[in-house]
mmCIF file of C-alpha atoms and ligand atoms in Angstrom:
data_model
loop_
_atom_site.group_PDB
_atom_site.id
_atom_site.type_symbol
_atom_site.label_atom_id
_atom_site.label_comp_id
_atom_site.label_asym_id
_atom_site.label_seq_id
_atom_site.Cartn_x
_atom_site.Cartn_y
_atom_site.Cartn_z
ATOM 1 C CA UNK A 1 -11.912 -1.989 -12.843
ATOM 2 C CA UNK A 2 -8.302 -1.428 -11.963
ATOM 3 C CA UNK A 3 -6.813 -2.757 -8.154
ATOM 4 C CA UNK A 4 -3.929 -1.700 -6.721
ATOM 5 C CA UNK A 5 -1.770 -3.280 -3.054
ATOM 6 C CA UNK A 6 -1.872 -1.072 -0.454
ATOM 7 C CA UNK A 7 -0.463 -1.653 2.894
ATOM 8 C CA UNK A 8 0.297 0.225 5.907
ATOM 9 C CA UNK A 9 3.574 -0.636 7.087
ATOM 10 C CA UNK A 10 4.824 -1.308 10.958
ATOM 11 C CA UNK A 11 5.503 2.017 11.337
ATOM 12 C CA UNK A 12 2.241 3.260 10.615
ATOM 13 C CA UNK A 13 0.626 0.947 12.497
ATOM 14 C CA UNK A 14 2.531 1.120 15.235
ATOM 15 C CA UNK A 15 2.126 5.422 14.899
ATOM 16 C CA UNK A 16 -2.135 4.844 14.805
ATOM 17 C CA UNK A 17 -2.363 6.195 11.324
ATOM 18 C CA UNK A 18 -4.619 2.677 9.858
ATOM 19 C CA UNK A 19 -7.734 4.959 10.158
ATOM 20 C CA UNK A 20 -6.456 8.062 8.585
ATOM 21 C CA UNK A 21 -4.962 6.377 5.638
ATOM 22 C CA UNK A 22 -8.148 4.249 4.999
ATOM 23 C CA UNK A 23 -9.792 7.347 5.365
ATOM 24 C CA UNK A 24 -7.984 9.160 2.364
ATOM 25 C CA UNK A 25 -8.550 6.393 -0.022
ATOM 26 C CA UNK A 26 -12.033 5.945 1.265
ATOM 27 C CA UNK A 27 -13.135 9.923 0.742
ATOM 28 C CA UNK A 28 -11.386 10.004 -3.087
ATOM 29 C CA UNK A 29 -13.525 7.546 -4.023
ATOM 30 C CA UNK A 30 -11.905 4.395 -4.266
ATOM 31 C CA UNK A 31 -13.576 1.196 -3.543
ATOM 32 C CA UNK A 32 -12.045 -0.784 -0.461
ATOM 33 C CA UNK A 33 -12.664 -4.654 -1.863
ATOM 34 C CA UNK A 34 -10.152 -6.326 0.832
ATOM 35 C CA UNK A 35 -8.092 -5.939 4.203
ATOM 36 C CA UNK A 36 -5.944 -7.347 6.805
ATOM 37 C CA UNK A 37 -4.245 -7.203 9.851
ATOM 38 C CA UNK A 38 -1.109 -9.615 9.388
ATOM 39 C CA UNK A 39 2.345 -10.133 10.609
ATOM 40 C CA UNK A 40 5.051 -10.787 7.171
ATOM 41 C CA UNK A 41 7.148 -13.477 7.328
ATOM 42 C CA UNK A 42 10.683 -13.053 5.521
ATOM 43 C CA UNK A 43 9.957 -15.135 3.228
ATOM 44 C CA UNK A 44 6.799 -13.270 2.375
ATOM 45 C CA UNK A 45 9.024 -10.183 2.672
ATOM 46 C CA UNK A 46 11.928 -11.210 0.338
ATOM 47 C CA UNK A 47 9.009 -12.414 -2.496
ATOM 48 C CA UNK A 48 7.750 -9.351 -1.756
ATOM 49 C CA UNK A 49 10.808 -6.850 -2.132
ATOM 50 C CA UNK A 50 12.506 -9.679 -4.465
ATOM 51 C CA UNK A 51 13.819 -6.815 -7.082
ATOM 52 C CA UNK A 52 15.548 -5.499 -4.605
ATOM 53 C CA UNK A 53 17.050 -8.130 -3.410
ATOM 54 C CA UNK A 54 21.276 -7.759 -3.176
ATOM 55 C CA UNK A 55 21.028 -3.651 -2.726
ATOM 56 C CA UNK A 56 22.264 -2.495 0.320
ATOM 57 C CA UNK A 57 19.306 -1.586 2.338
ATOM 58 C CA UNK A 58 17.823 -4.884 1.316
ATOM 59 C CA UNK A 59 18.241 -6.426 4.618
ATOM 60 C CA UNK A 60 17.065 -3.803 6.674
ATOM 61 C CA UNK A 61 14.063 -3.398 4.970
ATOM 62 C CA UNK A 62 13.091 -7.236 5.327
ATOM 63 C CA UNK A 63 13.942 -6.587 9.246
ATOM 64 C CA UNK A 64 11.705 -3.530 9.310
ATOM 65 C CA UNK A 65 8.641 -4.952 7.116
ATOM 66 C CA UNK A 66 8.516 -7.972 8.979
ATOM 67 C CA UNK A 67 9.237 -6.325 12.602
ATOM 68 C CA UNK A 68 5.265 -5.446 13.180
ATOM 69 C CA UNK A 69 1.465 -5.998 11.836
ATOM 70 C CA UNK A 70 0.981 -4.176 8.827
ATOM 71 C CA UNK A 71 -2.323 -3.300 7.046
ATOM 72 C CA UNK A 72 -2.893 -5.015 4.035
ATOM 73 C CA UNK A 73 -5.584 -3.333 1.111
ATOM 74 C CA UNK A 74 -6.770 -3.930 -2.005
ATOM 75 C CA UNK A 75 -8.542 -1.190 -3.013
ATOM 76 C CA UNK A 76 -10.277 -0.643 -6.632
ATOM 77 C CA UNK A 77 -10.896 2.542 -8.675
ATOM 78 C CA UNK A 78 -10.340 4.213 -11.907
ATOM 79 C CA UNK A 79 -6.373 4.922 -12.506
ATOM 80 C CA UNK A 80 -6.326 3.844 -8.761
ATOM 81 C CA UNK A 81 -2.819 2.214 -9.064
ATOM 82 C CA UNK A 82 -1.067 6.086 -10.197
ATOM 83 C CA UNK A 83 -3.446 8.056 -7.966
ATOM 84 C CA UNK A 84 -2.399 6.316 -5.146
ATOM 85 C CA UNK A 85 0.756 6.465 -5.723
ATOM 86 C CA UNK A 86 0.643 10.396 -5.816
ATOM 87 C CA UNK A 87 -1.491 10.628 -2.622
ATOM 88 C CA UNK A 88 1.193 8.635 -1.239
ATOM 89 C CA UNK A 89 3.868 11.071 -2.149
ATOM 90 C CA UNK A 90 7.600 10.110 -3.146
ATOM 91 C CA UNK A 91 9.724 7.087 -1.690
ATOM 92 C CA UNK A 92 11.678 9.686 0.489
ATOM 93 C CA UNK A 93 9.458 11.582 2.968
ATOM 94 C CA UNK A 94 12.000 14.381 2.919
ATOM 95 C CA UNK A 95 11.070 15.119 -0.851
ATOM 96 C CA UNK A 96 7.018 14.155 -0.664
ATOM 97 C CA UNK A 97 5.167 17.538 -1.233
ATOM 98 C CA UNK A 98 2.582 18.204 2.285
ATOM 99 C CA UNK A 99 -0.844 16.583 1.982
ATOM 100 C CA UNK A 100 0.230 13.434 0.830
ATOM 101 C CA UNK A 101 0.800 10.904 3.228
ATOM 102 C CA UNK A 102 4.633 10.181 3.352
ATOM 103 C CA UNK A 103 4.860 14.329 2.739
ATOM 104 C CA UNK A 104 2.857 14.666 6.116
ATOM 105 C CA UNK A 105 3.475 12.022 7.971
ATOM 106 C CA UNK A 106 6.751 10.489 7.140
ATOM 107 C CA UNK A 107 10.491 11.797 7.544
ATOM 108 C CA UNK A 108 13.127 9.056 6.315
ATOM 109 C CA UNK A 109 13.019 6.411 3.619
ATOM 110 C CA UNK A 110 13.534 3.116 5.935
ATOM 111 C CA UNK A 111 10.063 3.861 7.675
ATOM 112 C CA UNK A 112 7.945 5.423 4.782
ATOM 113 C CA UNK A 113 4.361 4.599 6.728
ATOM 114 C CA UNK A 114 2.622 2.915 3.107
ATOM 115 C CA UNK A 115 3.566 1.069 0.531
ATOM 116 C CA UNK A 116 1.618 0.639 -2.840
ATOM 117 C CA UNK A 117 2.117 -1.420 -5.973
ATOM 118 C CA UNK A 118 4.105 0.895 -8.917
ATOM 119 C CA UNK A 119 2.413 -1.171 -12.188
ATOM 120 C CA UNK A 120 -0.128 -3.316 -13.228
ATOM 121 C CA UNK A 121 2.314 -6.006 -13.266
ATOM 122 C CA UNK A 122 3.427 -5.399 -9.133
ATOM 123 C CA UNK A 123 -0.546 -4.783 -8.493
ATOM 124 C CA UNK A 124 -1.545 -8.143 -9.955
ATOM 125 C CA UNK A 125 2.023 -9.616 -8.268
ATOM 126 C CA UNK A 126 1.197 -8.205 -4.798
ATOM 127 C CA UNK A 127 -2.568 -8.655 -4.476
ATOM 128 C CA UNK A 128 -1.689 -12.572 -4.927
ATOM 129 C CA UNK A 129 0.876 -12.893 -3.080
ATOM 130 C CA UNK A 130 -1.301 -11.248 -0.170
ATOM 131 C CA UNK A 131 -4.718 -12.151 -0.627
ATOM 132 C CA UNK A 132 -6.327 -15.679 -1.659
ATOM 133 C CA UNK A 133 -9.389 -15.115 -4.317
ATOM 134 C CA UNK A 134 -12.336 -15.606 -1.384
ATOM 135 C CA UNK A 135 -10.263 -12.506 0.606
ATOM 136 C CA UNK A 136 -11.749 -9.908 -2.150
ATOM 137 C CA UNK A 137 -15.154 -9.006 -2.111
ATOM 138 C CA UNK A 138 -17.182 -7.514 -5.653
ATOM 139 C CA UNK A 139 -19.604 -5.402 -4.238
ATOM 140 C CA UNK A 140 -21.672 -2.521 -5.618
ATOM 141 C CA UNK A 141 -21.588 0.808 -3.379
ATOM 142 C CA UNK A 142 -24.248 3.378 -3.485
ATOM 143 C CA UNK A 143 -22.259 6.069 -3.521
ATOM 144 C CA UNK A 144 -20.467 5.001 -7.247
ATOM 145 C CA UNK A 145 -23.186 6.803 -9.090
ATOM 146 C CA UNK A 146 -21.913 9.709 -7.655
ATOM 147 C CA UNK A 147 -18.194 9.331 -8.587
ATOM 148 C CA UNK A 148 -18.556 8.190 -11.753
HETATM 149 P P1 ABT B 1 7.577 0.719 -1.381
HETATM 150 O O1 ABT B 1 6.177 1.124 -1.411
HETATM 151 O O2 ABT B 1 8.020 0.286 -0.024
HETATM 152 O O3 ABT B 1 7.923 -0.296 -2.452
HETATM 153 O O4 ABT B 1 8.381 2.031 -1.703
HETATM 154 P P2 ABT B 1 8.544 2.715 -3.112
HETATM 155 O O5 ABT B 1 7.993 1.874 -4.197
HETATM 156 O O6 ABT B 1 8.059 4.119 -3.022
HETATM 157 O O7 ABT B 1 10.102 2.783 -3.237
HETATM 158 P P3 ABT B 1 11.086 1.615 -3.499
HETATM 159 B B1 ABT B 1 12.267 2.120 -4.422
HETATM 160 O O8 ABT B 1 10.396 0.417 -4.045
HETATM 161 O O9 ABT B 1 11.690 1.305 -2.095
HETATM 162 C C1 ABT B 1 11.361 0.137 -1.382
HETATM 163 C C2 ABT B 1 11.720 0.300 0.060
HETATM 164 O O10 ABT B 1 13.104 0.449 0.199
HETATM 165 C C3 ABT B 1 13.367 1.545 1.026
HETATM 166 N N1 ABT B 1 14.566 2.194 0.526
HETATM 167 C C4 ABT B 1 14.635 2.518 -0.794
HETATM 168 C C5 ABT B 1 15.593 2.492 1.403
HETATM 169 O O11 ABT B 1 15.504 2.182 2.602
HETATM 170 N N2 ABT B 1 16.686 3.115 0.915
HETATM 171 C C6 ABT B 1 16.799 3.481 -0.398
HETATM 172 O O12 ABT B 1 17.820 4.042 -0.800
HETATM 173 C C7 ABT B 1 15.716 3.164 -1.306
HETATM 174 C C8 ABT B 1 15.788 3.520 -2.762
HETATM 175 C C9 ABT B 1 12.174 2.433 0.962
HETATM 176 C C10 ABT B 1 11.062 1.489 0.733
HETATM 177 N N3 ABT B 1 10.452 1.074 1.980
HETATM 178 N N4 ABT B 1 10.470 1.203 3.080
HETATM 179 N N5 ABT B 1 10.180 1.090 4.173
HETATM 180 MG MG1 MG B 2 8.271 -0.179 -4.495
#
């Protein structure tokens, strides 16, 4: 089954929006197989935002990603890397349609509240670089039947 990176960035953290945005992933249907509280060091940040490393808001966004906990996911589902990325809404709040989560809850780019992997290549990139193998739990959920 497909996995996707999910994480909650300082800002939602900070703003006490961990629940709601477990919540949405949680009531589609997706499967939540791992999660973390954790603080991102810059070199964890730089790996993470490597291609855009050199751009102009590089630096700033290493400064912001790393300047607070951050929620951490791995969550599992059918097409769950796009879906998630549309419940997320675009990269710039101001242009995210309302009831997705940058659309209601976010107004600039540098502090979009979530960030989520944008291929199976990031996915598989991200979920390793964040989570060791023992971190991700297979488990069968009763309520699976009923989705698929
Ligand atoms: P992420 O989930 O953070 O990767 O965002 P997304 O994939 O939607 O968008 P990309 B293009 O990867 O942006 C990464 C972060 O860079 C910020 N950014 C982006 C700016 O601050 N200014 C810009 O002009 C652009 C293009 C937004 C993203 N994160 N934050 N926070
Ligand atoms: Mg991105």
């Amino acid at each position: 089954m497909e996995k996707t990176f999910l994480m909650v960035k300082p800002d939602g953290v900070q703003r006490g929006l961990v629940g709601e945005i477990v919540s949405r992933f949680e009531k589609k249907g997706f499967k939540l197989i791992g999660s973390k509280l954790m603080t991102i060091s810059s070199e964890l940040a730089s790996e993470h935002y490597a291609e855009h490393e050199g751009k102009p808001f590089f630096n700033s966004l290493v400064t912001f990603i790393t300047s607070g906990p951050v929620f951490a996911m791995v969550w599992e589902g059918e097409n769950v890397i796009a879906t998630a990325r549309q419940m997320m809404g675009k990269t710039n709040p101001q242009d995210a349609l309302p009831g997705t989560i940058r659309g209601d809850y976010g107004l600039t780019v540098g502090k979009n509240v979530i960030h989520g992997s944008d291929s199976t290549e990031s996915a598989e990139r991200e979920i390793s670089l964040f989570f060791n193998t023992e971190e991700l739990i297979e488990y069968k959920k009763d309520g699976d039947s009923w989705i698929y």
